[in-house]
PDB file of N, CA and C in Angstrom:
ATOM      1  N   MET A 673     169.569 107.045   9.682  1.00  0.00           N
ATOM      2  CA  MET A 673     169.609 107.944  10.488  1.00  0.00           C
ATOM      3  C   MET A 673     170.922 108.782  10.494  1.00  0.00           C
ATOM      4  N   SER A 674     170.724 109.931  10.135  1.00  0.00           N
ATOM      5  CA  SER A 674     171.846 111.043  10.284  1.00  0.00           C
ATOM      6  C   SER A 674     172.628 111.134  10.978  1.00  0.00           C
ATOM      7  N   SER A 675     173.834 111.520  10.849  1.00  0.00           N
ATOM      8  CA  SER A 675     175.296 111.566  11.834  1.00  0.00           C
ATOM      9  C   SER A 675     174.819 112.719  12.845  1.00  0.00           C
ATOM     10  N   SER A 676     173.778 113.565  12.709  1.00  0.00           N
ATOM     11  CA  SER A 676     173.485 114.488  13.765  1.00  0.00           C
ATOM     12  C   SER A 676     172.333 114.126  14.467  1.00  0.00           C
ATOM     13  N   SER A 677     171.677 113.027  14.317  1.00  0.00           N
ATOM     14  CA  SER A 677     170.952 112.354  15.394  1.00  0.00           C
ATOM     15  C   SER A 677     171.443 111.742  16.238  1.00  0.00           C
ATOM     16  N   PRO A 678     170.858 111.734  17.916  1.00  0.00           N
ATOM     17  CA  PRO A 678     171.373 111.503  18.723  1.00  0.00           C
ATOM     18  C   PRO A 678     170.989 109.634  18.529  1.00  0.00           C
ATOM     19  N   ASP A 679     171.654 109.159  18.854  1.00  0.00           N
ATOM     20  CA  ASP A 679     171.312 107.327  18.744  1.00  0.00           C
ATOM     21  C   ASP A 679     170.709 107.227  20.174  1.00  0.00           C
ATOM     22  N   PRO A 680     169.639 106.293  19.463  1.00  0.00           N
ATOM     23  CA  PRO A 680     168.455 106.357  20.808  1.00  0.00           C
ATOM     24  C   PRO A 680     169.022 105.530  21.623  1.00  0.00           C
ATOM     25  N   VAL A 681     169.752 104.437  21.896  1.00  0.00           N
ATOM     26  CA  VAL A 681     170.541 103.269  22.594  1.00  0.00           C
ATOM     27  C   VAL A 681     171.276 103.966  23.729  1.00  0.00           C
ATOM     28  N   VAL A 682     172.356 105.083  23.232  1.00  0.00           N
ATOM     29  CA  VAL A 682     173.465 106.002  23.657  1.00  0.00           C
ATOM     30  C   VAL A 682     172.405 106.911  24.568  1.00  0.00           C
ATOM     31  N   HIS A 683     171.344 107.357  23.902  1.00  0.00           N
ATOM     32  CA  HIS A 683     170.691 108.530  24.785  1.00  0.00           C
ATOM     33  C   HIS A 683     169.448 107.816  25.817  1.00  0.00           C
ATOM     34  N   ARG A 684     169.128 106.550  25.756  1.00  0.00           N
ATOM     35  CA  ARG A 684     168.416 105.751  26.541  1.00  0.00           C
ATOM     36  C   ARG A 684     169.364 105.455  27.953  1.00  0.00           C
ATOM     37  N   SER A 685     170.399 104.561  27.807  1.00  0.00           N
ATOM     38  CA  SER A 685     171.315 104.466  28.594  1.00  0.00           C
ATOM     39  C   SER A 685     171.883 105.371  29.569  1.00  0.00           C
ATOM     40  N   ALA A 686     172.106 106.475  28.439  1.00  0.00           N
ATOM     41  CA  ALA A 686     172.878 107.444  29.046  1.00  0.00           C
ATOM     42  C   ALA A 686     171.669 108.014  30.188  1.00  0.00           C
ATOM     43  N   ALA A 687     170.210 108.482  29.642  1.00  0.00           N
ATOM     44  CA  ALA A 687     169.316 108.830  30.550  1.00  0.00           C
ATOM     45  C   ALA A 687     169.537 108.285  32.095  1.00  0.00           C
ATOM     46  N   GLN A 688     168.979 106.871  31.536  1.00  0.00           N
ATOM     47  CA  GLN A 688     168.777 105.921  32.980  1.00  0.00           C
ATOM     48  C   GLN A 688     169.740 105.782  34.052  1.00  0.00           C
ATOM     49  N   LEU A 689     171.318 105.821  33.139  1.00  0.00           N
ATOM     50  CA  LEU A 689     172.443 106.108  33.890  1.00  0.00           C
ATOM     51  C   LEU A 689     172.497 107.337  35.186  1.00  0.00           C
ATOM     52  N   ALA A 690     172.256 108.425  34.153  1.00  0.00           N
ATOM     53  CA  ALA A 690     172.085 109.597  34.862  1.00  0.00           C
ATOM     54  C   ALA A 690     171.046 109.533  36.029  1.00  0.00           C
ATOM     55  N   ALA A 691     169.825 109.133  35.643  1.00  0.00           N
ATOM     56  CA  ALA A 691     169.016 109.457  36.755  1.00  0.00           C
ATOM     57  C   ALA A 691     169.091 108.509  37.819  1.00  0.00           C
ATOM     58  N   LEU A 692     169.958 107.778  37.928  1.00  0.00           N
ATOM     59  CA  LEU A 692     170.364 106.878  39.210  1.00  0.00           C
ATOM     60  C   LEU A 692     170.953 107.866  40.479  1.00  0.00           C
ATOM     61  N   PRO A 693     170.763 107.391  41.367  1.00  0.00           N
ATOM     62  CA  PRO A 693     171.950 107.728  42.701  1.00  0.00           C
ATOM     63  C   PRO A 693     173.135 107.510  42.513  1.00  0.00           C
ATOM     64  N   ALA A 694     174.411 107.908  42.622  1.00  0.00           N
ATOM     65  CA  ALA A 694     175.701 107.467  42.277  1.00  0.00           C
ATOM     66  C   ALA A 694     175.905 106.144  42.964  1.00  0.00           C
ATOM     67  N   ALA A 695     175.313 105.827  44.009  1.00  0.00           N
ATOM     68  CA  ALA A 695     175.632 104.314  44.515  1.00  0.00           C
ATOM     69  C   ALA A 695     174.674 103.496  43.735  1.00  0.00           C
ATOM     70  N   GLU A 696     173.883 103.464  42.787  1.00  0.00           N
ATOM     71  CA  GLU A 696     173.282 102.472  41.849  1.00  0.00           C
ATOM     72  C   GLU A 696     174.032 102.345  40.414  1.00  0.00           C
ATOM     73  N   ARG A 697     174.730 103.166  40.090  1.00  0.00           N
ATOM     74  CA  ARG A 697     175.274 103.503  38.496  1.00  0.00           C
ATOM     75  C   ARG A 697     176.428 101.948  38.450  1.00  0.00           C
ATOM     76  N   GLU A 698     176.879 101.876  39.437  1.00  0.00           N
ATOM     77  CA  GLU A 698     177.937 100.744  39.313  1.00  0.00           C
ATOM     78  C   GLU A 698     176.919  99.241  38.998  1.00  0.00           C
ATOM     79  N   ARG A 699     175.845  99.228  39.521  1.00  0.00           N
ATOM     80  CA  ARG A 699     174.997  97.932  39.253  1.00  0.00           C
ATOM     81  C   ARG A 699     174.667  98.071  38.196  1.00  0.00           C
ATOM     82  N   PHE A 700     174.054  99.132  37.662  1.00  0.00           N
ATOM     83  CA  PHE A 700     172.837  99.166  36.697  1.00  0.00           C
ATOM     84  C   PHE A 700     174.487  99.152  35.180  1.00  0.00           C
ATOM     85  N   LEU A 701     175.296  99.560  35.557  1.00  0.00           N
ATOM     86  CA  LEU A 701     176.586  99.512  34.397  1.00  0.00           C
ATOM     87  C   LEU A 701     177.119  97.831  34.096  1.00  0.00           C
ATOM     88  N   ILE A 702     177.084  97.269  35.631  1.00  0.00           N
ATOM     89  CA  ILE A 702     177.856  95.597  35.575  1.00  0.00           C
ATOM     90  C   ILE A 702     176.207  95.227  34.900  1.00  0.00           C
ATOM     91  N   GLY A 703     174.783  95.225  35.127  1.00  0.00           N
ATOM     92  CA  GLY A 703     173.911  95.066  34.266  1.00  0.00           C
ATOM     93  C   GLY A 703     174.241  94.904  32.990  1.00  0.00           C
ATOM     94  N   LEU A 704     174.546  95.849  32.012  1.00  0.00           N
ATOM     95  CA  LEU A 704     174.633  96.134  31.199  1.00  0.00           C
ATOM     96  C   LEU A 704     175.688  95.275  30.125  1.00  0.00           C
ATOM     97  N   VAL A 705     176.550  95.456  31.030  1.00  0.00           N
ATOM     98  CA  VAL A 705     177.870  95.120  30.705  1.00  0.00           C
ATOM     99  C   VAL A 705     177.218  92.944  30.080  1.00  0.00           C
ATOM    100  N   GLN A 706     176.658  92.861  31.458  1.00  0.00           N
ATOM    101  CA  GLN A 706     176.181  91.519  31.419  1.00  0.00           C
ATOM    102  C   GLN A 706     175.098  91.202  30.275  1.00  0.00           C
ATOM    103  N   ARG A 707     174.233  92.014  30.135  1.00  0.00           N
ATOM    104  CA  ARG A 707     173.099  91.640  28.994  1.00  0.00           C
ATOM    105  C   ARG A 707     174.233  91.988  27.664  1.00  0.00           C
ATOM    106  N   ARG A 708     174.922  92.695  27.684  1.00  0.00           N
ATOM    107  CA  ARG A 708     175.634  92.787  26.122  1.00  0.00           C
ATOM    108  C   ARG A 708     176.480  91.284  26.022  1.00  0.00           C
ATOM    109  N   VAL A 709     177.436  91.141  27.058  1.00  0.00           N
ATOM    110  CA  VAL A 709     177.889  89.864  26.752  1.00  0.00           C
ATOM    111  C   VAL A 709     177.268  88.932  26.462  1.00  0.00           C
ATOM    112  N   ASP A 710     176.140  88.294  26.903  1.00  0.00           N
ATOM    113  CA  ASP A 710     175.270  87.450  27.240  1.00  0.00           C
ATOM    114  C   ASP A 710     174.762  87.492  25.590  1.00  0.00           C
ATOM    115  N   GLU A 711     174.231  88.621  24.943  1.00  0.00           N
ATOM    116  CA  GLU A 711     173.920  88.853  23.690  1.00  0.00           C
ATOM    117  C   GLU A 711     175.136  88.468  22.814  1.00  0.00           C
ATOM    118  N   VAL A 712     176.375  89.062  22.797  1.00  0.00           N
ATOM    119  CA  VAL A 712     177.350  88.281  21.934  1.00  0.00           C
ATOM    120  C   VAL A 712     177.450  86.982  22.115  1.00  0.00           C
ATOM    121  N   LEU A 713     177.654  86.133  23.560  1.00  0.00           N
ATOM    122  CA  LEU A 713     177.847  84.596  23.689  1.00  0.00           C
ATOM    123  C   LEU A 713     176.646  83.845  22.750  1.00  0.00           C
ATOM    124  N   ARG A 714     175.437  84.275  22.621  1.00  0.00           N
ATOM    125  CA  ARG A 714     174.512  83.808  21.871  1.00  0.00           C
ATOM    126  C   ARG A 714     174.733  83.633  20.693  1.00  0.00           C
ATOM    127  N   VAL A 715     175.210  84.875  20.070  1.00  0.00           N
ATOM    128  CA  VAL A 715     175.845  84.835  18.572  1.00  0.00           C
ATOM    129  C   VAL A 715     176.813  84.112  18.021  1.00  0.00           C
ATOM    130  N   ILE A 716     178.017  84.360  18.982  1.00  0.00           N
ATOM    131  CA  ILE A 716     179.207  83.521  18.685  1.00  0.00           C
ATOM    132  C   ILE A 716     179.210  81.802  19.159  1.00  0.00           C
ATOM    133  N   ARG A 717     178.305  81.429  20.246  1.00  0.00           N
ATOM    134  CA  ARG A 717     178.141  80.562  20.501  1.00  0.00           C
ATOM    135  C   ARG A 717     176.885  79.760  20.759  1.00  0.00           C
ATOM    136  N   PRO A 718     175.625  80.132  19.879  1.00  0.00           N
ATOM    137  CA  PRO A 718     174.184  79.574  19.683  1.00  0.00           C
ATOM    138  C   PRO A 718     174.121  78.369  20.338  1.00  0.00           C
ATOM    139  N   GLY A 719     173.050  78.455  21.473  1.00  0.00           N
ATOM    140  CA  GLY A 719     172.643  77.111  22.332  1.00  0.00           C
ATOM    141  C   GLY A 719     173.704  77.176  23.297  1.00  0.00           C
ATOM    142  N   ALA A 720     175.161  77.777  23.592  1.00  0.00           N
ATOM    143  CA  ALA A 720     175.243  77.603  24.710  1.00  0.00           C
ATOM    144  C   ALA A 720     174.842  78.044  25.588  1.00  0.00           C
ATOM    145  N   ALA A 721     174.633  78.192  26.920  1.00  0.00           N
ATOM    146  CA  ALA A 721     173.819  78.660  28.494  1.00  0.00           C
ATOM    147  C   ALA A 721     174.690  79.106  29.527  1.00  0.00           C
ATOM    148  N   GLU A 722     175.181  80.064  29.028  1.00  0.00           N
ATOM    149  CA  GLU A 722     176.308  80.404  29.851  1.00  0.00           C
ATOM    150  C   GLU A 722     175.873  81.371  30.858  1.00  0.00           C
ATOM    151  N   VAL A 723     175.836  81.638  32.125  1.00  0.00           N
ATOM    152  CA  VAL A 723     175.588  82.599  33.364  1.00  0.00           C
ATOM    153  C   VAL A 723     176.670  83.617  33.169  1.00  0.00           C
ATOM    154  N   VAL A 724     176.254  84.420  32.961  1.00  0.00           N
ATOM    155  CA  VAL A 724     177.174  85.999  32.794  1.00  0.00           C
ATOM    156  C   VAL A 724     177.283  86.314  34.359  1.00  0.00           C
ATOM    157  N   GLU A 725     178.197  85.773  35.124  1.00  0.00           N
ATOM    158  CA  GLU A 725     178.537  86.250  36.491  1.00  0.00           C
ATOM    159  C   GLU A 725     179.503  87.432  36.251  1.00  0.00           C
ATOM    160  N   PRO A 726     179.592  88.453  37.557  1.00  0.00           N
ATOM    161  CA  PRO A 726     179.764  89.901  37.383  1.00  0.00           C
ATOM    162  C   PRO A 726     181.342  89.326  37.646  1.00  0.00           C
ATOM    163  N   ASP A 727     181.908  88.462  38.371  1.00  0.00           N
ATOM    164  CA  ASP A 727     183.645  88.569  38.495  1.00  0.00           C
ATOM    165  C   ASP A 727     183.936  87.350  37.881  1.00  0.00           C
ATOM    166  N   ARG A 728     183.095  86.930  36.496  1.00  0.00           N
ATOM    167  CA  ARG A 728     183.877  85.612  35.646  1.00  0.00           C
ATOM    168  C   ARG A 728     184.600  86.581  34.444  1.00  0.00           C
ATOM    169  N   SER A 729     185.767  85.752  34.577  1.00  0.00           N
ATOM    170  CA  SER A 729     186.522  85.961  33.178  1.00  0.00           C
ATOM    171  C   SER A 729     185.390  86.064  31.734  1.00  0.00           C
ATOM    172  N   PHE A 730     185.833  86.890  31.269  1.00  0.00           N
ATOM    173  CA  PHE A 730     185.373  86.923  29.400  1.00  0.00           C
ATOM    174  C   PHE A 730     185.364  85.679  29.104  1.00  0.00           C
ATOM    175  N   LEU A 731     187.263  85.174  29.426  1.00  0.00           N
ATOM    176  CA  LEU A 731     187.644  84.258  28.963  1.00  0.00           C
ATOM    177  C   LEU A 731     187.391  82.859  28.836  1.00  0.00           C
ATOM    178  N   SER A 732     186.627  82.794  30.468  1.00  0.00           N
ATOM    179  CA  SER A 732     186.392  81.641  30.938  1.00  0.00           C
ATOM    180  C   SER A 732     184.984  81.466  30.657  1.00  0.00           C
ATOM    181  N   LEU A 733     184.223  82.594  30.096  1.00  0.00           N
ATOM    182  CA  LEU A 733     182.528  82.788  29.212  1.00  0.00           C
ATOM    183  C   LEU A 733     182.728  82.138  27.940  1.00  0.00           C
ATOM    184  N   GLY A 734     184.050  82.141  27.345  1.00  0.00           N
ATOM    185  CA  GLY A 734     184.021  81.856  25.822  1.00  0.00           C
ATOM    186  C   GLY A 734     183.800  83.145  24.957  1.00  0.00           C
ATOM    187  N   LEU A 735     184.291  84.136  25.569  1.00  0.00           N
ATOM    188  CA  LEU A 735     184.628  85.424  24.488  1.00  0.00           C
ATOM    189  C   LEU A 735     185.792  85.042  24.060  1.00  0.00           C
ATOM    190  N   ASP A 736     185.915  85.278  22.710  1.00  0.00           N
ATOM    191  CA  ASP A 736     187.072  84.847  22.193  1.00  0.00           C
ATOM    192  C   ASP A 736     187.324  86.553  21.471  1.00  0.00           C
ATOM    193  N   SER A 737     188.652  86.820  20.765  1.00  0.00           N
ATOM    194  CA  SER A 737     188.720  88.274  19.906  1.00  0.00           C
ATOM    195  C   SER A 737     187.655  88.240  19.251  1.00  0.00           C
ATOM    196  N   LEU A 738     186.919  87.813  18.541  1.00  0.00           N
ATOM    197  CA  LEU A 738     185.872  88.119  17.477  1.00  0.00           C
ATOM    198  C   LEU A 738     184.623  88.866  18.615  1.00  0.00           C
ATOM    199  N   GLY A 739     184.477  87.797  19.425  1.00  0.00           N
ATOM    200  CA  GLY A 739     183.626  88.108  20.459  1.00  0.00           C
ATOM    201  C   GLY A 739     184.085  89.732  21.472  1.00  0.00           C
ATOM    202  N   THR A 740     185.472  90.023  21.667  1.00  0.00           N
ATOM    203  CA  THR A 740     185.343  90.955  22.462  1.00  0.00           C
ATOM    204  C   THR A 740     185.269  92.254  21.403  1.00  0.00           C
ATOM    205  N   ILE A 741     185.494  91.865  20.132  1.00  0.00           N
ATOM    206  CA  ILE A 741     185.194  93.168  19.014  1.00  0.00           C
ATOM    207  C   ILE A 741     183.587  93.335  19.281  1.00  0.00           C
ATOM    208  N   ALA A 742     182.929  92.536  19.051  1.00  0.00           N
ATOM    209  CA  ALA A 742     181.143  92.741  19.390  1.00  0.00           C
ATOM    210  C   ALA A 742     181.026  93.330  20.514  1.00  0.00           C
ATOM    211  N   LEU A 743     181.695  92.887  21.683  1.00  0.00           N
ATOM    212  CA  LEU A 743     181.426  93.526  22.797  1.00  0.00           C
ATOM    213  C   LEU A 743     181.838  94.892  23.245  1.00  0.00           C
ATOM    214  N   HIS A 744     182.987  95.155  22.379  1.00  0.00           N
ATOM    215  CA  HIS A 744     183.208  96.525  22.057  1.00  0.00           C
ATOM    216  C   HIS A 744     182.186  97.835  21.693  1.00  0.00           C
ATOM    217  N   GLY A 745     182.129  97.119  20.357  1.00  0.00           N
ATOM    218  CA  GLY A 745     180.843  97.681  19.428  1.00  0.00           C
ATOM    219  C   GLY A 745     179.914  98.352  20.068  1.00  0.00           C
ATOM    220  N   ARG A 746     179.493  97.109  20.887  1.00  0.00           N
ATOM    221  CA  ARG A 746     178.202  97.374  21.571  1.00  0.00           C
ATOM    222  C   ARG A 746     177.855  98.323  22.699  1.00  0.00           C
ATOM    223  N   LEU A 747     179.100  98.134  23.694  1.00  0.00           N
ATOM    224  CA  LEU A 747     179.189  99.104  24.640  1.00  0.00           C
ATOM    225  C   LEU A 747     179.672 100.394  24.110  1.00  0.00           C
ATOM    226  N   SER A 748     180.370 100.518  23.228  1.00  0.00           N
ATOM    227  CA  SER A 748     180.853 101.899  22.867  1.00  0.00           C
ATOM    228  C   SER A 748     179.527 102.780  22.426  1.00  0.00           C
ATOM    229  N   ALA A 749     178.570 102.109  21.623  1.00  0.00           N
ATOM    230  CA  ALA A 749     177.109 102.687  21.243  1.00  0.00           C
ATOM    231  C   ALA A 749     175.962 102.874  22.206  1.00  0.00           C
ATOM    232  N   ASP A 750     176.655 101.635  23.340  1.00  0.00           N
ATOM    233  CA  ASP A 750     175.517 102.281  24.439  1.00  0.00           C
ATOM    234  C   ASP A 750     175.975 103.242  25.187  1.00  0.00           C
ATOM    235  N   THR A 751     177.622 103.385  25.358  1.00  0.00           N
ATOM    236  CA  THR A 751     177.779 104.627  26.382  1.00  0.00           C
ATOM    237  C   THR A 751     178.080 105.971  25.605  1.00  0.00           C
ATOM    238  N   GLY A 752     178.500 105.643  24.029  1.00  0.00           N
ATOM    239  CA  GLY A 752     178.686 106.749  23.692  1.00  0.00           C
ATOM    240  C   GLY A 752     180.468 107.089  23.508  1.00  0.00           C
ATOM    241  N   LEU A 753     181.039 106.455  24.276  1.00  0.00           N
ATOM    242  CA  LEU A 753     182.443 106.407  24.521  1.00  0.00           C
ATOM    243  C   LEU A 753     183.587 105.950  23.383  1.00  0.00           C
ATOM    244  N   ALA A 754     184.300 106.509  23.272  1.00  0.00           N
ATOM    245  CA  ALA A 754     185.127 105.725  22.324  1.00  0.00           C
ATOM    246  C   ALA A 754     186.082 104.677  23.123  1.00  0.00           C
ATOM    247  N   LEU A 755     185.621 103.913  23.174  1.00  0.00           N
ATOM    248  CA  LEU A 755     186.268 102.433  24.305  1.00  0.00           C
ATOM    249  C   LEU A 755     187.728 102.142  23.141  1.00  0.00           C
ATOM    250  N   PRO A 756     188.613 101.757  23.573  1.00  0.00           N
ATOM    251  CA  PRO A 756     189.754 101.105  22.746  1.00  0.00           C
ATOM    252  C   PRO A 756     189.277  99.519  22.391  1.00  0.00           C
ATOM    253  N   VAL A 757     189.268  98.820  21.356  1.00  0.00           N
ATOM    254  CA  VAL A 757     189.198  97.560  20.997  1.00  0.00           C
ATOM    255  C   VAL A 757     189.881  96.577  22.324  1.00  0.00           C
ATOM    256  N   THR A 758     190.778  96.855  22.864  1.00  0.00           N
ATOM    257  CA  THR A 758     191.023  95.931  23.840  1.00  0.00           C
ATOM    258  C   THR A 758     190.600  96.168  25.174  1.00  0.00           C
ATOM    259  N   VAL A 759     189.541  96.736  25.204  1.00  0.00           N
ATOM    260  CA  VAL A 759     189.005  97.136  26.491  1.00  0.00           C
ATOM    261  C   VAL A 759     188.479  95.948  27.043  1.00  0.00           C
ATOM    262  N   ALA A 760     187.782  95.159  26.912  1.00  0.00           N
ATOM    263  CA  ALA A 760     187.433  93.527  27.088  1.00  0.00           C
ATOM    264  C   ALA A 760     188.742  92.793  28.043  1.00  0.00           C
ATOM    265  N   PHE A 761     190.136  92.947  26.971  1.00  0.00           N
ATOM    266  CA  PHE A 761     190.909  91.965  27.701  1.00  0.00           C
ATOM    267  C   PHE A 761     191.689  93.042  28.482  1.00  0.00           C
ATOM    268  N   ASP A 762     191.635  94.546  28.528  1.00  0.00           N
ATOM    269  CA  ASP A 762     192.206  95.518  30.122  1.00  0.00           C
ATOM    270  C   ASP A 762     191.725  95.393  30.787  1.00  0.00           C
ATOM    271  N   HIS A 763     189.957  95.214  30.937  1.00  0.00           N
ATOM    272  CA  HIS A 763     188.970  94.773  32.481  1.00  0.00           C
ATOM    273  C   HIS A 763     188.222  93.753  32.058  1.00  0.00           C
ATOM    274  N   PRO A 764     188.763  92.548  32.179  1.00  0.00           N
ATOM    275  CA  PRO A 764     188.543  91.331  32.021  1.00  0.00           C
ATOM    276  C   PRO A 764     187.471  90.560  32.898  1.00  0.00           C
ATOM    277  N   THR A 765     186.756  91.745  33.118  1.00  0.00           N
ATOM    278  CA  THR A 765     185.615  90.853  33.836  1.00  0.00           C
ATOM    279  C   THR A 765     184.254  91.853  33.769  1.00  0.00           C
ATOM    280  N   PRO A 766     182.926  91.164  33.617  1.00  0.00           N
ATOM    281  CA  PRO A 766     182.234  92.459  33.509  1.00  0.00           C
ATOM    282  C   PRO A 766     182.113  93.491  34.868  1.00  0.00           C
ATOM    283  N   ALA A 767     182.371  93.085  36.223  1.00  0.00           N
ATOM    284  CA  ALA A 767     182.774  94.127  37.045  1.00  0.00           C
ATOM    285  C   ALA A 767     183.462  95.036  37.253  1.00  0.00           C
ATOM    286  N   ASP A 768     184.818  94.530  36.097  1.00  0.00           N
ATOM    287  CA  ASP A 768     185.804  95.493  36.008  1.00  0.00           C
ATOM    288  C   ASP A 768     185.860  96.122  35.284  1.00  0.00           C
ATOM    289  N   LEU A 769     185.107  95.569  33.934  1.00  0.00           N
ATOM    290  CA  LEU A 769     184.878  96.578  32.983  1.00  0.00           C
ATOM    291  C   LEU A 769     183.071  97.702  33.383  1.00  0.00           C
ATOM    292  N   ALA A 770     182.559  96.988  34.063  1.00  0.00           N
ATOM    293  CA  ALA A 770     181.279  98.259  34.521  1.00  0.00           C
ATOM    294  C   ALA A 770     182.330  99.089  35.221  1.00  0.00           C
ATOM    295  N   ARG A 771     183.212  99.043  36.423  1.00  0.00           N
ATOM    296  CA  ARG A 771     183.922 100.263  36.915  1.00  0.00           C
ATOM    297  C   ARG A 771     184.771 101.144  35.989  1.00  0.00           C
ATOM    298  N   HIS A 772     185.128 100.734  34.991  1.00  0.00           N
ATOM    299  CA  HIS A 772     185.988 101.231  34.184  1.00  0.00           C
ATOM    300  C   HIS A 772     184.959 102.121  33.552  1.00  0.00           C
ATOM    301  N   LEU A 773     183.948 101.737  32.785  1.00  0.00           N
ATOM    302  CA  LEU A 773     182.958 102.579  32.105  1.00  0.00           C
ATOM    303  C   LEU A 773     182.443 103.731  32.992  1.00  0.00           C
ATOM    304  N   LEU A 774     182.313 103.122  34.164  1.00  0.00           N
ATOM    305  CA  LEU A 774     181.789 104.312  35.257  1.00  0.00           C
ATOM    306  C   LEU A 774     182.608 105.255  35.702  1.00  0.00           C
ATOM    307  N   ALA A 775     184.029 104.946  35.787  1.00  0.00           N
ATOM    308  CA  ALA A 775     184.986 105.837  36.107  1.00  0.00           C
ATOM    309  C   ALA A 775     185.365 107.076  34.573  1.00  0.00           C
ATOM    310  N   LEU A 776     185.074 106.610  33.768  1.00  0.00           N
ATOM    311  CA  LEU A 776     185.282 107.250  32.114  1.00  0.00           C
ATOM    312  C   LEU A 776     183.766 108.279  32.075  1.00  0.00           C
ATOM    313  N   LEU A 777     182.824 107.797  32.546  1.00  0.00           N
ATOM    314  CA  LEU A 777     181.762 108.597  32.448  1.00  0.00           C
ATOM    315  C   LEU A 777     181.318 109.586  33.697  1.00  0.00           C
ATOM    316  N   TYR A 778     181.952 109.207  34.570  1.00  0.00           N
ATOM    317  CA  TYR A 778     181.869 109.878  35.936  1.00  0.00           C
ATOM    318  C   TYR A 778     182.867 110.266  36.426  1.00  0.00           C
TER     319      TYR A 778
END
């Protein structure tokens, strides 16, 4: 894919988010963060069955520093935002992180 082509993941997530009423955007982003955390956990802890609850800390879920870097990359790709690598430490739950993303996007 050339650098001038839009990223289909970013386009899809951004289009889905923009189409939602403002009141539903936070719920969409919480779900997005939960899915991405689940994906990262499945890679770094195969076989572990964790429920990614919105108010459960990333640390208690078992997301280590390498996992937070992977989460950062996925969420940066999803949103098109230049997020700091420390974003999961700065906003330590899926709900906190989703609200932060919402504030940055809107």
